[in-house]
């Protein structure tokens, strides 16, 4: 293989962006095909993409065509695992948009299909390309911060108005989207939360508020508390109903504190690790000497979506390691699933997650899910997403 031929399923907002990137900016890649159930999106593709790009109105024809080497899935959330499994079984490499899916039971089946296929599998966790979070991960995993004691992420700068939710009837519904702020806005943060520290919690207690600030059926405000195997604790606070919002990630360890905020990484570094100071200090009041270190980070926001596309292409052509393996998409989704389940059961949720119980509770929500019109009124949904672009 000297060039990777991509086929995109779903030419909505993200699919359109990926199509343009593949046409113009990704070395060693070629956009070979697009697929969408919406005739209007295929019309757009015909008018704006190269004549060499094949157009398909259904995935069955796309998969049978052998027109590509890899499939990029940019559809509504529920379809990600289903389409990925079909693509693997048809012999294609797969790159999916975030989130990996809506419930981990389906994502686990997708991961198993990927392993069985022997094909490359990636997920569009483009914020892993950010030099800021890459540096944070390096500081933590190298031991510079010492043993993690506490994590705290306040991510409330996701403001969304009611008109945003009314713009698409499937938005913020259990049947159409599968969740609210946790599943739509926060997948990147939930991934980075566990990726940068290299561990998952052992149990979760969450308080999700459904339709607190907006006329929607899913959550728009969440406060979650987690505990880790080593005794560390964590807090995750998020909403789409606050203005102005905050994005502050704080980690405390034996060697000090790291804060990520406003595009800066600040390390409040202890000259002597806290456990050592505590064992030796006899002066009563007092604390370890602390240095405020502004950690240099260059590269701005990183290569983002183009970076993931280029990395995936390079993996196929040159054996480059994937920055965001698709199998790792289950970790962030496990966190959001656990938060929902904790709220629904009003109890702690232990990890590994009880996937059958979560699926059962989700189906109960889907049965009464409502499709809104532009005025906020609606009717009960009878579908769970389509193959059209999200």
mmCIF file of C-alpha atoms in Angstrom:
data_model
loop_
_atom_site.group_PDB
_atom_site.id
_atom_site.type_symbol
_atom_site.label_atom_id
_atom_site.label_comp_id
_atom_site.label_asym_id
_atom_site.label_seq_id
_atom_site.Cartn_x
_atom_site.Cartn_y
_atom_site.Cartn_z
ATOM 1 C CA UNK A 1 0.000 0.000 0.000
ATOM 2 C CA UNK A 2 1.427 3.394 -1.009
ATOM 3 C CA UNK A 3 -1.741 5.369 -0.375
ATOM 4 C CA UNK A 4 -4.666 4.883 2.004
ATOM 5 C CA UNK A 5 -8.081 5.158 0.378
ATOM 6 C CA UNK A 6 -10.707 6.416 2.837
ATOM 7 C CA UNK A 7 -14.464 6.066 2.743
ATOM 8 C CA UNK A 8 -16.506 8.324 5.021
ATOM 9 C CA UNK A 9 -19.888 7.278 6.421
ATOM 10 C CA UNK A 10 -21.918 10.330 7.389
ATOM 11 C CA UNK A 11 -21.347 13.694 5.699
ATOM 12 C CA UNK A 12 -22.661 15.939 8.454
ATOM 13 C CA UNK A 13 -20.620 18.589 10.257
ATOM 14 C CA UNK A 14 -17.666 16.381 11.182
ATOM 15 C CA UNK A 15 -17.819 14.145 8.131
ATOM 16 C CA UNK A 16 -17.678 17.205 5.900
ATOM 17 C CA UNK A 17 -14.671 18.547 7.778
ATOM 18 C CA UNK A 18 -12.854 15.213 7.538
ATOM 19 C CA UNK A 19 -13.628 14.988 3.824
ATOM 20 C CA UNK A 20 -12.037 18.367 3.189
ATOM 21 C CA UNK A 21 -8.976 17.453 5.252
ATOM 22 C CA UNK A 22 -8.499 14.190 3.354
ATOM 23 C CA UNK A 23 -8.758 15.974 0.018
ATOM 24 C CA UNK A 24 -6.323 18.775 0.884
ATOM 25 C CA UNK A 25 -4.068 18.086 3.855
ATOM 26 C CA UNK A 26 -3.400 14.440 4.744
ATOM 27 C CA UNK A 27 -0.206 13.061 3.199
ATOM 28 C CA UNK A 28 -0.550 9.544 1.825
ATOM 29 C CA UNK A 29 -4.350 9.593 2.026
ATOM 30 C CA UNK A 30 -7.060 9.771 -0.618
ATOM 31 C CA UNK A 31 -10.792 10.326 -0.213
ATOM 32 C CA UNK A 32 -12.268 7.544 -2.306
ATOM 33 C CA UNK A 33 -15.913 7.351 -1.226
ATOM 34 C CA UNK A 34 -18.637 8.934 0.917
ATOM 35 C CA UNK A 35 -21.899 7.480 2.138
ATOM 36 C CA UNK A 36 -25.005 9.159 3.541
ATOM 37 C CA UNK A 37 -28.702 8.337 3.627
ATOM 38 C CA UNK A 38 -29.563 11.997 3.119
ATOM 39 C CA UNK A 39 -29.766 12.843 -0.620
ATOM 40 C CA UNK A 40 -29.005 16.489 0.134
ATOM 41 C CA UNK A 41 -25.653 15.562 1.654
ATOM 42 C CA UNK A 42 -24.795 13.413 -1.352
ATOM 43 C CA UNK A 43 -25.718 16.346 -3.577
ATOM 44 C CA UNK A 44 -23.311 18.521 -1.604
ATOM 45 C CA UNK A 45 -20.598 15.883 -1.966
ATOM 46 C CA UNK A 46 -21.116 15.693 -5.723
ATOM 47 C CA UNK A 47 -20.820 19.462 -6.047
ATOM 48 C CA UNK A 48 -17.876 20.053 -3.699
ATOM 49 C CA UNK A 49 -15.706 16.932 -3.697
ATOM 50 C CA UNK A 50 -13.469 15.629 -6.509
ATOM 51 C CA UNK A 51 -15.159 13.711 -9.306
ATOM 52 C CA UNK A 52 -13.136 10.630 -8.354
ATOM 53 C CA UNK A 53 -15.018 10.292 -5.042
ATOM 54 C CA UNK A 54 -17.676 7.587 -5.291
ATOM 55 C CA UNK A 55 -21.081 8.339 -3.721
ATOM 56 C CA UNK A 56 -23.207 5.779 -1.867
ATOM 57 C CA UNK A 57 -26.659 6.059 -0.334
ATOM 58 C CA UNK A 58 -26.367 2.969 1.858
ATOM 59 C CA UNK A 59 -23.605 1.192 3.724
ATOM 60 C CA UNK A 60 -24.320 -2.175 2.173
ATOM 61 C CA UNK A 61 -23.286 -0.882 -1.241
ATOM 62 C CA UNK A 62 -20.343 0.979 0.228
ATOM 63 C CA UNK A 63 -18.934 -2.073 1.996
ATOM 64 C CA UNK A 64 -19.482 -4.265 -1.052
ATOM 65 C CA UNK A 65 -17.712 -1.805 -3.363
ATOM 66 C CA UNK A 66 -14.149 -2.397 -2.099
ATOM 67 C CA UNK A 67 -13.584 1.233 -3.078
ATOM 68 C CA UNK A 68 -11.497 1.985 0.027
ATOM 69 C CA UNK A 69 -8.982 0.554 2.466
ATOM 70 C CA UNK A 70 -10.300 2.300 5.575
ATOM 71 C CA UNK A 71 -13.664 3.545 6.788
ATOM 72 C CA UNK A 72 -14.150 6.747 8.798
ATOM 73 C CA UNK A 73 -17.446 6.668 10.708
ATOM 74 C CA UNK A 74 -18.969 10.088 11.470
ATOM 75 C CA UNK A 75 -22.600 9.228 12.170
ATOM 76 C CA UNK A 76 -24.837 9.675 15.244
ATOM 77 C CA UNK A 77 -23.492 7.955 18.350
ATOM 78 C CA UNK A 78 -25.601 4.791 18.376
ATOM 79 C CA UNK A 79 -24.370 3.763 14.935
ATOM 80 C CA UNK A 80 -20.633 3.840 15.694
ATOM 81 C CA UNK A 81 -20.243 0.276 17.059
ATOM 82 C CA UNK A 82 -22.719 -1.284 14.617
ATOM 83 C CA UNK A 83 -21.085 0.208 11.544
ATOM 84 C CA UNK A 84 -17.581 -0.462 12.841
ATOM 85 C CA UNK A 85 -18.363 -4.160 13.306
ATOM 86 C CA UNK A 86 -19.783 -4.350 9.773
ATOM 87 C CA UNK A 87 -16.703 -2.591 8.411
ATOM 88 C CA UNK A 88 -14.316 -4.955 10.198
ATOM 89 C CA UNK A 89 -16.259 -7.973 8.958
ATOM 90 C CA UNK A 90 -16.036 -6.537 5.430
ATOM 91 C CA UNK A 91 -12.252 -6.333 5.686
ATOM 92 C CA UNK A 92 -11.680 -2.628 6.325
ATOM 93 C CA UNK A 93 -9.569 -0.643 8.757
ATOM 94 C CA UNK A 94 -11.754 1.633 10.911
ATOM 95 C CA UNK A 95 -11.504 5.119 12.378
ATOM 96 C CA UNK A 96 -14.533 6.284 14.386
ATOM 97 C CA UNK A 97 -15.640 9.679 15.632
ATOM 98 C CA UNK A 98 -16.097 10.159 19.359
ATOM 99 C CA UNK A 99 -17.757 8.859 21.443
ATOM 100 C CA UNK A 100 -17.058 5.171 20.865
ATOM 101 C CA UNK A 101 -20.765 4.528 21.292
ATOM 102 C CA UNK A 102 -23.569 5.091 23.766
ATOM 103 C CA UNK A 103 -23.226 2.024 25.976
ATOM 104 C CA UNK A 104 -20.136 -0.035 26.741
ATOM 105 C CA UNK A 105 -21.779 -3.362 25.993
ATOM 106 C CA UNK A 106 -21.898 -2.499 22.280
ATOM 107 C CA UNK A 107 -18.437 -0.939 22.379
ATOM 108 C CA UNK A 108 -16.968 -4.067 23.934
ATOM 109 C CA UNK A 109 -18.414 -6.094 21.048
ATOM 110 C CA UNK A 110 -16.868 -3.594 18.631
ATOM 111 C CA UNK A 111 -13.475 -3.984 20.319
ATOM 112 C CA UNK A 112 -13.751 -7.756 20.053
ATOM 113 C CA UNK A 113 -14.576 -7.483 16.344
ATOM 114 C CA UNK A 114 -11.550 -5.226 15.856
ATOM 115 C CA UNK A 115 -9.242 -7.701 17.568
ATOM 116 C CA UNK A 116 -10.628 -10.578 15.524
ATOM 117 C CA UNK A 117 -10.224 -8.690 12.245
ATOM 118 C CA UNK A 118 -6.553 -7.855 12.712
ATOM 119 C CA UNK A 119 -7.238 -4.417 11.174
ATOM 120 C CA UNK A 120 -6.154 -1.021 12.479
ATOM 121 C CA UNK A 121 -8.717 0.656 14.739
ATOM 122 C CA UNK A 122 -8.621 4.306 15.807
ATOM 123 C CA UNK A 123 -10.862 6.890 17.449
ATOM 124 C CA UNK A 124 -10.974 10.628 16.825
ATOM 125 C CA UNK A 125 -9.639 11.710 20.209
ATOM 126 C CA UNK A 126 -8.064 14.762 18.624
ATOM 127 C CA UNK A 127 -7.292 16.466 21.936
ATOM 128 C CA UNK A 128 -4.637 13.846 22.595
ATOM 129 C CA UNK A 129 -2.629 15.776 20.005
ATOM 130 C CA UNK A 130 -2.587 18.826 22.291
ATOM 131 C CA UNK A 131 0.977 19.528 23.523
ATOM 132 C CA UNK A 132 -0.565 20.729 26.795
ATOM 133 C CA UNK A 133 -2.130 17.393 27.674
ATOM 134 C CA UNK A 134 0.760 15.414 26.221
ATOM 135 C CA UNK A 135 3.113 17.275 28.570
ATOM 136 C CA UNK A 136 0.764 16.704 31.506
ATOM 137 C CA UNK A 137 0.661 12.985 30.782
ATOM 138 C CA UNK A 138 4.458 12.906 30.574
ATOM 139 C CA UNK A 139 4.845 14.666 33.934
ATOM 140 C CA UNK A 140 2.412 12.301 35.641
ATOM 141 C CA UNK A 141 3.487 8.989 34.110
ATOM 142 C CA UNK A 142 7.189 9.769 34.528
ATOM 143 C CA UNK A 143 6.632 10.171 38.269
ATOM 144 C CA UNK A 144 7.425 13.889 38.363
ATOM 145 C CA UNK A 145 4.236 14.582 40.342
ATOM 146 C CA UNK A 146 4.646 11.516 42.538
ATOM 147 C CA UNK A 147 1.729 9.350 43.601
ATOM 148 C CA UNK A 148 -1.590 10.899 42.556
ATOM 149 C CA UNK A 149 -3.771 11.948 45.495
ATOM 150 C CA UNK A 150 -6.568 13.956 43.910
ATOM 151 C CA UNK A 151 -7.917 14.961 40.502
ATOM 152 C CA UNK A 152 -10.386 17.768 39.958
ATOM 153 C CA UNK A 153 -11.780 18.859 36.579
ATOM 154 C CA UNK A 154 -14.246 21.722 36.317
ATOM 155 C CA UNK A 155 -15.364 21.888 32.692
ATOM 156 C CA UNK A 156 -18.335 24.245 32.481
ATOM 157 C CA UNK A 157 -17.533 26.280 29.356
ATOM 158 C CA UNK A 158 -19.897 24.235 27.194
ATOM 159 C CA UNK A 159 -22.665 26.832 27.096
ATOM 160 C CA UNK A 160 -25.570 25.785 24.866
ATOM 161 C CA UNK A 161 -28.819 27.736 24.398
ATOM 162 C CA UNK A 162 -32.283 26.247 24.006
ATOM 163 C CA UNK A 163 -32.188 27.158 20.306
ATOM 164 C CA UNK A 164 -29.154 24.898 19.891
ATOM 165 C CA UNK A 165 -31.076 21.934 21.227
ATOM 166 C CA UNK A 166 -34.145 22.785 19.148
ATOM 167 C CA UNK A 167 -32.042 22.927 15.950
ATOM 168 C CA UNK A 168 -32.076 19.121 15.687
ATOM 169 C CA UNK A 169 -34.937 17.066 17.076
ATOM 170 C CA UNK A 170 -32.624 14.165 17.859
ATOM 171 C CA UNK A 171 -30.364 16.378 19.988
ATOM 172 C CA UNK A 172 -30.361 15.833 23.752
ATOM 173 C CA UNK A 173 -32.686 12.818 23.557
ATOM 174 C CA UNK A 174 -32.060 9.336 24.898
ATOM 175 C CA UNK A 175 -33.177 7.718 21.647
ATOM 176 C CA UNK A 176 -31.465 10.096 19.256
ATOM 177 C CA UNK A 177 -28.204 10.975 20.975
ATOM 178 C CA UNK A 178 -28.008 8.708 24.006
ATOM 179 C CA UNK A 179 -27.158 11.429 26.521
ATOM 180 C CA UNK A 180 -26.394 15.086 27.063
ATOM 181 C CA UNK A 181 -23.307 16.985 28.154
ATOM 182 C CA UNK A 182 -21.425 13.832 29.162
ATOM 183 C CA UNK A 183 -21.912 12.095 25.830
ATOM 184 C CA UNK A 184 -21.919 15.058 23.457
ATOM 185 C CA UNK A 185 -19.568 17.677 24.876
ATOM 186 C CA UNK A 186 -17.373 15.818 27.400
ATOM 187 C CA UNK A 187 -16.014 12.674 25.701
ATOM 188 C CA UNK A 188 -12.642 14.359 25.160
ATOM 189 C CA UNK A 189 -12.319 15.431 28.789
ATOM 190 C CA UNK A 190 -13.434 12.048 30.103
ATOM 191 C CA UNK A 191 -10.797 10.434 27.898
ATOM 192 C CA UNK A 192 -8.071 12.885 28.898
ATOM 193 C CA UNK A 193 -8.985 12.514 32.566
ATOM 194 C CA UNK A 194 -7.973 8.844 32.579
ATOM 195 C CA UNK A 195 -5.352 9.063 29.797
ATOM 196 C CA UNK A 196 -3.220 11.737 31.461
ATOM 197 C CA UNK A 197 -3.065 9.959 34.826
ATOM 198 C CA UNK A 198 -2.904 6.401 33.509
ATOM 199 C CA UNK A 199 -5.649 4.924 35.673
ATOM 200 C CA UNK A 200 -9.383 4.459 35.992
ATOM 201 C CA UNK A 201 -11.443 4.830 39.185
ATOM 202 C CA UNK A 202 -12.717 1.836 41.097
ATOM 203 C CA UNK A 203 -16.085 3.364 41.958
ATOM 204 C CA UNK A 204 -18.249 6.370 41.088
ATOM 205 C CA UNK A 205 -20.977 8.396 42.802
ATOM 206 C CA UNK A 206 -22.597 10.936 40.514
ATOM 207 C CA UNK A 207 -25.421 13.429 40.553
ATOM 208 C CA UNK A 208 -26.793 14.102 37.076
ATOM 209 C CA UNK A 209 -29.484 16.749 36.719
ATOM 210 C CA UNK A 210 -31.735 16.127 33.727
ATOM 211 C CA UNK A 211 -33.170 19.177 32.001
ATOM 212 C CA UNK A 212 -32.061 21.451 34.833
ATOM 213 C CA UNK A 213 -31.391 24.551 32.736
ATOM 214 C CA UNK A 214 -32.933 23.637 29.373
ATOM 215 C CA UNK A 215 -36.069 21.939 28.088
ATOM 216 C CA UNK A 216 -34.318 18.639 27.329
ATOM 217 C CA UNK A 217 -34.682 15.110 28.661
ATOM 218 C CA UNK A 218 -30.996 14.344 29.191
ATOM 219 C CA UNK A 219 -28.425 15.729 31.620
ATOM 220 C CA UNK A 220 -27.189 19.304 31.383
ATOM 221 C CA UNK A 221 -25.495 19.511 34.798
ATOM 222 C CA UNK A 222 -23.293 16.863 36.485
ATOM 223 C CA UNK A 223 -21.180 16.559 39.614
ATOM 224 C CA UNK A 224 -19.353 13.239 40.005
ATOM 225 C CA UNK A 225 -17.046 11.945 42.728
ATOM 226 C CA UNK A 226 -14.695 9.021 42.077
ATOM 227 C CA UNK A 227 -12.283 6.898 44.087
ATOM 228 C CA UNK A 228 -9.122 5.169 42.833
ATOM 229 C CA UNK A 229 -7.462 1.951 43.912
ATOM 230 C CA UNK A 230 -4.492 3.794 45.451
ATOM 231 C CA UNK A 231 -6.780 5.846 47.706
ATOM 232 C CA UNK A 232 -6.845 8.949 45.508
ATOM 233 C CA UNK A 233 -10.135 10.747 44.902
ATOM 234 C CA UNK A 234 -11.459 12.786 42.005
ATOM 235 C CA UNK A 235 -14.178 15.261 41.110
ATOM 236 C CA UNK A 236 -15.703 16.006 37.702
ATOM 237 C CA UNK A 237 -18.072 18.978 37.334
ATOM 238 C CA UNK A 238 -19.696 19.881 34.022
ATOM 239 C CA UNK A 239 -22.695 21.724 32.575
ATOM 240 C CA UNK A 240 -24.021 23.431 29.440
ATOM 241 C CA UNK A 241 -26.058 25.962 31.415
ATOM 242 C CA UNK A 242 -23.480 28.301 32.933
ATOM 243 C CA UNK A 243 -21.950 31.500 31.579
ATOM 244 C CA UNK A 244 -19.157 32.347 31.861
ATOM 245 C CA UNK A 245 -17.725 28.868 32.126
ATOM 246 C CA UNK A 246 -14.503 27.404 33.493
ATOM 247 C CA UNK A 247 -12.048 24.817 32.198
ATOM 248 C CA UNK A 248 -9.611 23.929 34.989
ATOM 249 C CA UNK A 249 -7.939 20.555 35.504
ATOM 250 C CA UNK A 250 -6.052 20.208 38.785
ATOM 251 C CA UNK A 251 -3.996 17.227 39.952
ATOM 252 C CA UNK A 252 -2.376 16.828 43.345
ATOM 253 C CA UNK A 253 0.394 14.348 44.112
ATOM 254 C CA UNK A 254 3.069 13.706 46.706
ATOM 255 C CA UNK A 255 5.382 16.179 44.943
ATOM 256 C CA UNK A 256 2.970 19.091 44.569
ATOM 257 C CA UNK A 257 0.148 20.242 42.325
ATOM 258 C CA UNK A 258 -0.317 20.718 38.581
ATOM 259 C CA UNK A 259 -2.967 23.059 37.176
ATOM 260 C CA UNK A 260 -4.042 23.186 33.529
ATOM 261 C CA UNK A 261 -6.034 26.319 32.755
ATOM 262 C CA UNK A 262 -6.193 29.040 30.099
ATOM 263 C CA UNK A 263 -3.791 27.135 27.857
ATOM 264 C CA UNK A 264 -1.084 27.067 30.526
ATOM 265 C CA UNK A 265 0.456 24.291 32.600
ATOM 266 C CA UNK A 266 1.608 25.347 36.076
ATOM 267 C CA UNK A 267 3.478 22.980 38.386
ATOM 268 C CA UNK A 268 3.470 23.971 42.055
ATOM 269 C CA UNK A 269 6.457 21.772 42.859
ATOM 270 C CA UNK A 270 7.440 20.838 46.406
ATOM 271 C CA UNK A 271 11.156 20.933 47.096
ATOM 272 C CA UNK A 272 10.678 17.942 49.422
ATOM 273 C CA UNK A 273 7.864 15.426 48.799
ATOM 274 C CA UNK A 274 5.041 15.864 51.293
ATOM 275 C CA UNK A 275 5.373 12.392 52.898
ATOM 276 C CA UNK A 276 9.092 12.968 53.476
ATOM 277 C CA UNK A 277 8.502 16.453 54.897
ATOM 278 C CA UNK A 278 5.753 15.170 57.191
ATOM 279 C CA UNK A 279 7.961 12.370 58.510
ATOM 280 C CA UNK A 280 10.867 14.688 59.316
ATOM 281 C CA UNK A 281 9.338 18.046 60.263
ATOM 282 C CA UNK A 282 9.019 18.826 63.990
ATOM 283 C CA UNK A 283 8.172 22.511 63.973
ATOM 284 C CA UNK A 284 4.399 22.292 64.356
ATOM 285 C CA UNK A 285 2.993 24.823 61.894
ATOM 286 C CA UNK A 286 4.806 24.778 58.578
ATOM 287 C CA UNK A 287 4.738 23.234 55.130
ATOM 288 C CA UNK A 288 7.170 22.131 52.417
ATOM 289 C CA UNK A 289 8.894 24.791 50.374
ATOM 290 C CA UNK A 290 7.018 25.201 47.088
ATOM 291 C CA UNK A 291 8.197 26.538 43.717
ATOM 292 C CA UNK A 292 5.776 27.867 41.124
ATOM 293 C CA UNK A 293 7.028 26.452 37.792
ATOM 294 C CA UNK A 294 5.482 27.577 34.517
ATOM 295 C CA UNK A 295 6.035 24.521 32.331
ATOM 296 C CA UNK A 296 6.897 25.528 28.749
ATOM 297 C CA UNK A 297 4.514 24.076 26.195
ATOM 298 C CA UNK A 298 4.874 24.870 22.499
ATOM 299 C CA UNK A 299 2.701 23.959 19.573
ATOM 300 C CA UNK A 300 -0.555 25.679 20.480
ATOM 301 C CA UNK A 301 -3.599 23.427 20.245
ATOM 302 C CA UNK A 302 -1.687 20.739 18.359
ATOM 303 C CA UNK A 303 -2.654 19.110 15.108
ATOM 304 C CA UNK A 304 -6.154 18.139 16.322
ATOM 305 C CA UNK A 305 -8.371 16.240 13.812
ATOM 306 C CA UNK A 306 -5.804 16.450 11.031
ATOM 307 C CA UNK A 307 -3.218 15.004 13.391
ATOM 308 C CA UNK A 308 -5.342 11.949 14.157
ATOM 309 C CA UNK A 309 -6.061 11.437 10.454
ATOM 310 C CA UNK A 310 -2.371 11.726 9.592
ATOM 311 C CA UNK A 311 -1.374 9.413 12.444
ATOM 312 C CA UNK A 312 -3.915 6.797 11.358
ATOM 313 C CA UNK A 313 -2.705 7.046 7.756
ATOM 314 C CA UNK A 314 0.905 6.717 8.877
ATOM 315 C CA UNK A 315 0.011 3.680 10.957
ATOM 316 C CA UNK A 316 -1.251 1.928 7.831
ATOM 317 C CA UNK A 317 1.573 3.045 5.578
ATOM 318 C CA UNK A 318 4.563 3.049 7.907
ATOM 319 C CA UNK A 319 3.590 1.146 11.066
ATOM 320 C CA UNK A 320 3.445 4.269 13.236
ATOM 321 C CA UNK A 321 1.871 3.699 16.675
ATOM 322 C CA UNK A 322 -1.661 5.019 17.068
ATOM 323 C CA UNK A 323 -2.031 7.982 19.388
ATOM 324 C CA UNK A 324 -5.686 7.127 19.971
ATOM 325 C CA UNK A 325 -6.354 3.375 19.578
ATOM 326 C CA UNK A 326 -10.052 2.704 19.073
ATOM 327 C CA UNK A 327 -10.074 0.093 21.826
ATOM 328 C CA UNK A 328 -9.393 2.858 24.362
ATOM 329 C CA UNK A 329 -12.686 4.588 23.574
ATOM 330 C CA UNK A 330 -14.398 2.325 26.094
ATOM 331 C CA UNK A 331 -12.607 3.990 29.031
ATOM 332 C CA UNK A 332 -14.182 7.438 28.801
ATOM 333 C CA UNK A 333 -17.548 5.901 27.914
ATOM 334 C CA UNK A 334 -17.329 3.692 31.008
ATOM 335 C CA UNK A 335 -17.018 6.844 33.111
ATOM 336 C CA UNK A 336 -20.111 8.482 31.606
ATOM 337 C CA UNK A 337 -22.111 5.227 31.760
ATOM 338 C CA UNK A 338 -21.166 4.867 35.428
ATOM 339 C CA UNK A 339 -22.246 8.456 36.140
ATOM 340 C CA UNK A 340 -25.646 7.871 34.542
ATOM 341 C CA UNK A 341 -26.154 4.583 36.348
ATOM 342 C CA UNK A 342 -25.180 6.098 39.684
ATOM 343 C CA UNK A 343 -27.760 8.856 39.229
ATOM 344 C CA UNK A 344 -30.479 6.507 38.050
ATOM 345 C CA UNK A 345 -29.958 4.093 40.952
ATOM 346 C CA UNK A 346 -29.057 6.829 43.473
ATOM 347 C CA UNK A 347 -26.107 4.734 44.616
ATOM 348 C CA UNK A 348 -22.412 4.027 44.163
ATOM 349 C CA UNK A 349 -21.378 2.234 40.986
ATOM 350 C CA UNK A 350 -18.394 -0.090 41.126
ATOM 351 C CA UNK A 351 -16.077 -0.606 38.180
ATOM 352 C CA UNK A 352 -15.921 -2.806 36.138
ATOM 353 C CA UNK A 353 -19.388 -1.570 35.200
ATOM 354 C CA UNK A 354 -22.501 -3.739 35.304
ATOM 355 C CA UNK A 355 -23.084 -3.358 31.559
ATOM 356 C CA UNK A 356 -26.326 -5.347 31.469
ATOM 357 C CA UNK A 357 -27.900 -3.191 34.173
ATOM 358 C CA UNK A 358 -26.860 -0.008 32.414
ATOM 359 C CA UNK A 359 -28.287 -1.243 29.110
ATOM 360 C CA UNK A 360 -31.562 -2.153 30.837
ATOM 361 C CA UNK A 361 -31.887 1.308 32.395
ATOM 362 C CA UNK A 362 -31.009 3.013 29.111
ATOM 363 C CA UNK A 363 -33.733 1.098 27.267
ATOM 364 C CA UNK A 364 -36.254 2.370 29.805
ATOM 365 C CA UNK A 365 -35.240 5.933 28.957
ATOM 366 C CA UNK A 366 -35.385 5.294 25.213
ATOM 367 C CA UNK A 367 -38.973 4.013 25.422
ATOM 368 C CA UNK A 368 -40.224 7.426 26.530
ATOM 369 C CA UNK A 369 -37.758 9.525 24.531
ATOM 370 C CA UNK A 370 -39.248 12.542 22.774
ATOM 371 C CA UNK A 371 -38.366 14.177 19.457
ATOM 372 C CA UNK A 372 -38.607 17.978 19.757
ATOM 373 C CA UNK A 373 -39.603 20.468 17.105
ATOM 374 C CA UNK A 374 -38.209 24.000 16.826
ATOM 375 C CA UNK A 375 -40.640 25.227 19.513
ATOM 376 C CA UNK A 376 -39.528 22.598 22.020
ATOM 377 C CA UNK A 377 -42.671 20.444 21.714
ATOM 378 C CA UNK A 378 -42.321 16.877 20.569
ATOM 379 C CA UNK A 379 -43.431 13.335 19.913
ATOM 380 C CA UNK A 380 -42.204 9.966 21.151
ATOM 381 C CA UNK A 381 -39.240 8.722 19.122
ATOM 382 C CA UNK A 382 -39.331 5.283 17.551
ATOM 383 C CA UNK A 383 -35.763 5.190 16.214
ATOM 384 C CA UNK A 384 -32.244 5.251 17.634
ATOM 385 C CA UNK A 385 -30.287 7.315 15.132
ATOM 386 C CA UNK A 386 -29.713 6.914 11.411
ATOM 387 C CA UNK A 387 -26.762 6.464 9.119
ATOM 388 C CA UNK A 388 -26.908 10.123 8.088
ATOM 389 C CA UNK A 389 -24.081 12.384 9.204
ATOM 390 C CA UNK A 390 -24.195 13.885 12.694
#
